[in-house]
């Protein structure tokens, strides 16, 4: 009789881990990471073209410094966002949705500010609102934040089935360097 109980517990554990992995947020975070990082070389290339066209290196240098500042703010918020969302799920399960909505809204706002800056920098011939067709960026703040938010919501259901330290260990991957934005200097291509 005890063997059957052990077998049932083992099946439940495997089911919990499998369902948690199937609703993993790590895929959407990796995609968001690549989209955010992908903006840096695109904007720097545009700044370089403008700088060469005007024969003035200060356009590139000042733009690069401003972009670095904006990118670093997004990188910091990205790390905070991941940690806050995990804390909402693990520490505040009854208020998780409200907590997660708050952090998602703040993250979306940070991405929107970054997108507005990129749009401003890459405007065509200096005219506000006229986009340069040569600048190809795949960056939509609302779409990125919504996708990650949905995956975290799915993870909430999976984590509810877990016990004890399994909840914490599930989110340990969020702290890895692979899910953090790369340093600005490594993305810069000169």
Tab-separated table of N, CA and C in Angstrom, residues 37-104:
chain	number	residue	atom	x	y	z
A	37	UNK	N	17.868	44.408	-26.787
A	37	UNK	CA	19.280	44.501	-27.163
A	37	UNK	C	19.445	44.840	-28.637
A	38	UNK	N	18.526	44.383	-29.468
A	38	UNK	CA	18.598	44.641	-30.909
A	38	UNK	C	18.434	46.092	-31.293
A	39	UNK	N	17.900	46.900	-30.388
A	39	UNK	CA	17.716	48.322	-30.695
A	39	UNK	C	19.039	49.091	-30.690
A	40	UNK	N	19.983	48.649	-29.878
A	40	UNK	CA	21.235	49.402	-29.708
A	40	UNK	C	22.033	49.515	-31.004
A	41	UNK	N	22.381	48.401	-31.681
A	41	UNK	CA	23.161	48.549	-32.916
A	41	UNK	C	22.418	49.328	-34.001
A	42	UNK	N	21.086	49.181	-34.048
A	42	UNK	CA	20.295	49.891	-35.061
A	42	UNK	C	20.389	51.403	-34.855
A	43	UNK	N	20.214	51.832	-33.622
A	43	UNK	CA	20.254	53.272	-33.324
A	43	UNK	C	21.667	53.817	-33.509
A	44	UNK	N	22.671	53.065	-33.062
A	44	UNK	CA	24.051	53.537	-33.222
A	44	UNK	C	24.434	53.653	-34.693
A	45	UNK	N	23.972	52.729	-35.519
A	45	UNK	CA	24.237	52.796	-36.959
A	45	UNK	C	23.597	54.056	-37.555
A	46	UNK	N	22.385	54.350	-37.132
A	46	UNK	CA	21.700	55.555	-37.612
A	46	UNK	C	22.458	56.809	-37.181
A	47	UNK	N	22.877	56.847	-35.921
A	47	UNK	CA	23.625	58.008	-35.422
A	47	UNK	C	24.943	58.183	-36.170
A	48	UNK	N	25.571	57.063	-36.504
A	48	UNK	CA	26.835	57.130	-37.248
A	48	UNK	C	26.614	57.730	-38.641
A	49	UNK	N	25.531	57.309	-39.308
A	49	UNK	CA	25.224	57.853	-40.640
A	49	UNK	C	24.958	59.351	-40.583
A	50	UNK	N	24.175	59.773	-39.597
A	50	UNK	CA	23.863	61.203	-39.444
A	50	UNK	C	25.133	61.978	-39.148
A	51	UNK	N	25.970	61.437	-38.282
A	51	UNK	CA	27.223	62.080	-37.898
A	51	UNK	C	28.147	62.247	-39.101
A	52	UNK	N	28.255	61.196	-39.917
A	52	UNK	CA	29.102	61.264	-41.114
A	52	UNK	C	28.531	62.239	-42.136
A	53	UNK	N	27.220	62.253	-42.268
A	53	UNK	CA	26.569	63.144	-43.229
A	53	UNK	C	26.793	64.609	-42.862
A	54	UNK	N	26.745	64.892	-41.549
A	54	UNK	CA	26.936	66.266	-41.088
A	54	UNK	C	28.395	66.607	-40.838
A	55	UNK	N	29.256	65.589	-40.865
A	55	UNK	CA	30.676	65.813	-40.618
A	55	UNK	C	30.946	66.251	-39.191
A	56	UNK	N	30.147	65.780	-38.254
A	56	UNK	CA	30.259	66.197	-36.861
A	56	UNK	C	30.177	64.960	-35.957
A	57	UNK	N	31.295	64.613	-35.321
A	57	UNK	CA	31.331	63.435	-34.444
A	57	UNK	C	30.536	63.615	-33.164
A	58	UNK	N	30.247	64.848	-32.783
A	58	UNK	CA	29.509	65.062	-31.533
A	58	UNK	C	28.092	64.502	-31.609
A	59	UNK	N	27.517	64.460	-32.807
A	59	UNK	CA	26.176	63.878	-32.970
A	59	UNK	C	26.206	62.420	-32.526
A	60	UNK	N	27.206	61.691	-33.006
A	60	UNK	CA	27.328	60.279	-32.647
A	60	UNK	C	27.675	60.109	-31.171
A	61	UNK	N	28.672	60.846	-30.704
A	61	UNK	CA	29.135	60.685	-29.327
A	61	UNK	C	28.055	61.047	-28.307
A	62	UNK	N	27.386	62.177	-28.517
A	62	UNK	CA	26.329	62.586	-27.589
A	62	UNK	C	25.128	61.641	-27.657
A	63	UNK	N	24.784	61.222	-28.873
A	63	UNK	CA	23.676	60.284	-29.036
A	63	UNK	C	23.963	58.943	-28.385
A	64	UNK	N	25.207	58.496	-28.519
A	64	UNK	CA	25.601	57.218	-27.912
A	64	UNK	C	25.514	57.290	-26.388
A	65	UNK	N	25.972	58.393	-25.818
A	65	UNK	CA	25.900	58.565	-24.362
A	65	UNK	C	24.455	58.598	-23.874
A	66	UNK	N	23.608	59.312	-24.606
A	66	UNK	CA	22.192	59.393	-24.226
A	66	UNK	C	21.511	58.030	-24.367
A	67	UNK	N	21.832	57.306	-25.428
A	67	UNK	CA	21.269	55.976	-25.633
A	67	UNK	C	21.716	55.029	-24.517
A	68	UNK	N	22.977	55.119	-24.146
A	68	UNK	CA	23.500	54.278	-23.059
A	68	UNK	C	22.723	54.536	-21.770
A	69	UNK	N	22.461	55.789	-21.480
A	69	UNK	CA	21.717	56.146	-20.266
A	69	UNK	C	20.307	55.549	-20.295
A	70	UNK	N	19.631	55.665	-21.430
A	70	UNK	CA	18.278	55.123	-21.569
A	70	UNK	C	18.282	53.596	-21.503
A	71	UNK	N	19.249	52.996	-22.184
A	71	UNK	CA	19.352	51.530	-22.202
A	71	UNK	C	19.634	50.990	-20.798
A	72	UNK	N	20.534	51.642	-20.069
A	72	UNK	CA	20.853	51.201	-18.711
A	72	UNK	C	19.631	51.285	-17.795
A	73	UNK	N	18.793	52.299	-17.996
A	73	UNK	CA	17.557	52.420	-17.210
A	73	UNK	C	16.617	51.250	-17.513
A	74	UNK	N	16.523	50.877	-18.782
A	74	UNK	CA	15.682	49.737	-19.170
A	74	UNK	C	16.264	48.442	-18.602
A	75	UNK	N	17.581	48.283	-18.660
A	75	UNK	CA	18.225	47.076	-18.144
A	75	UNK	C	17.971	46.922	-16.648
A	76	UNK	N	18.064	48.018	-15.926
A	76	UNK	CA	17.816	47.982	-14.488
A	76	UNK	C	16.356	47.621	-14.207
A	77	UNK	N	15.439	48.232	-14.931
A	77	UNK	CA	14.018	47.946	-14.733
A	77	UNK	C	13.685	46.505	-15.136
A	78	UNK	N	14.337	45.996	-16.165
A	78	UNK	CA	14.114	44.619	-16.611
A	78	UNK	C	14.439	43.630	-15.488
A	79	UNK	N	15.587	43.839	-14.829
A	79	UNK	CA	15.966	42.960	-13.717
A	79	UNK	C	15.016	43.108	-12.536
A	80	UNK	N	14.652	44.347	-12.224
A	80	UNK	CA	13.700	44.580	-11.126
A	80	UNK	C	12.353	43.941	-11.429
A	81	UNK	N	11.917	44.077	-12.653
A	81	UNK	CA	10.622	43.549	-13.067
A	81	UNK	C	10.555	42.036	-12.871
A	82	UNK	N	11.583	41.334	-13.329
A	82	UNK	CA	11.596	39.877	-13.190
A	82	UNK	C	11.518	39.475	-11.719
A	83	UNK	N	12.318	40.115	-10.893
A	83	UNK	CA	12.327	39.795	-9.467
A	83	UNK	C	11.011	40.136	-8.790
A	84	UNK	N	10.454	41.291	-9.134
A	84	UNK	CA	9.177	41.698	-8.537
A	84	UNK	C	8.044	40.754	-8.923
A	85	UNK	N	8.014	40.333	-10.180
A	85	UNK	CA	6.960	39.423	-10.620
A	85	UNK	C	7.063	38.080	-9.892
A	86	UNK	N	8.279	37.585	-9.736
A	86	UNK	CA	8.476	36.326	-9.005
A	86	UNK	C	8.048	36.485	-7.549
A	87	UNK	N	8.386	37.616	-6.945
A	87	UNK	CA	7.988	37.865	-5.559
A	87	UNK	C	6.477	37.954	-5.420
A	88	UNK	N	5.818	38.548	-6.385
A	88	UNK	CA	4.351	38.625	-6.350
A	88	UNK	C	3.751	37.223	-6.309
A	89	UNK	N	4.294	36.331	-7.106
A	89	UNK	CA	3.747	34.976	-7.201
A	89	UNK	C	4.047	34.160	-5.945
A	90	UNK	N	5.291	34.245	-5.464
A	90	UNK	CA	5.710	33.405	-4.345
A	90	UNK	C	5.265	33.986	-3.000
A	91	UNK	N	5.479	35.283	-2.793
A	91	UNK	CA	5.229	35.890	-1.484
A	91	UNK	C	3.795	36.358	-1.275
A	92	UNK	N	3.105	36.702	-2.355
A	92	UNK	CA	1.757	37.257	-2.231
A	92	UNK	C	0.774	36.516	-3.137
A	93	UNK	N	0.593	35.233	-2.930
A	93	UNK	CA	-0.245	34.473	-3.869
A	93	UNK	C	-1.692	34.960	-3.951
A	94	UNK	N	-2.246	35.471	-2.848
A	94	UNK	CA	-3.641	35.922	-2.873
A	94	UNK	C	-3.803	37.251	-3.595
A	95	UNK	N	-2.755	38.076	-3.592
A	95	UNK	CA	-2.810	39.374	-4.252
A	95	UNK	C	-1.893	39.407	-5.471
A	96	UNK	N	-1.540	38.244	-5.982
A	96	UNK	CA	-0.555	38.152	-7.070
A	96	UNK	C	-0.968	38.942	-8.301
A	97	UNK	N	-2.228	38.821	-8.731
A	97	UNK	CA	-2.655	39.501	-9.958
A	97	UNK	C	-2.529	41.017	-9.839
A	98	UNK	N	-2.987	41.557	-8.722
A	98	UNK	CA	-2.911	43.011	-8.522
A	98	UNK	C	-1.451	43.464	-8.469
A	99	UNK	N	-0.643	42.720	-7.759
A	99	UNK	CA	0.787	43.020	-7.641
A	99	UNK	C	1.470	42.960	-9.007
A	100	UNK	N	1.175	41.917	-9.771
A	100	UNK	CA	1.797	41.742	-11.085
A	100	UNK	C	1.338	42.807	-12.071
A	101	UNK	N	0.081	43.187	-12.029
A	101	UNK	CA	-0.421	44.247	-12.914
A	101	UNK	C	0.304	45.560	-12.654
A	102	UNK	N	0.549	45.865	-11.389
A	102	UNK	CA	1.264	47.092	-11.025
A	102	UNK	C	2.668	47.093	-11.633
A	103	UNK	N	3.401	46.008	-11.453
A	103	UNK	CA	4.784	45.946	-11.953
A	103	UNK	C	4.835	45.893	-13.475
A	104	UNK	N	3.864	45.240	-14.093
A	104	UNK	CA	3.817	45.195	-15.558
A	104	UNK	C	3.568	46.588	-16.127
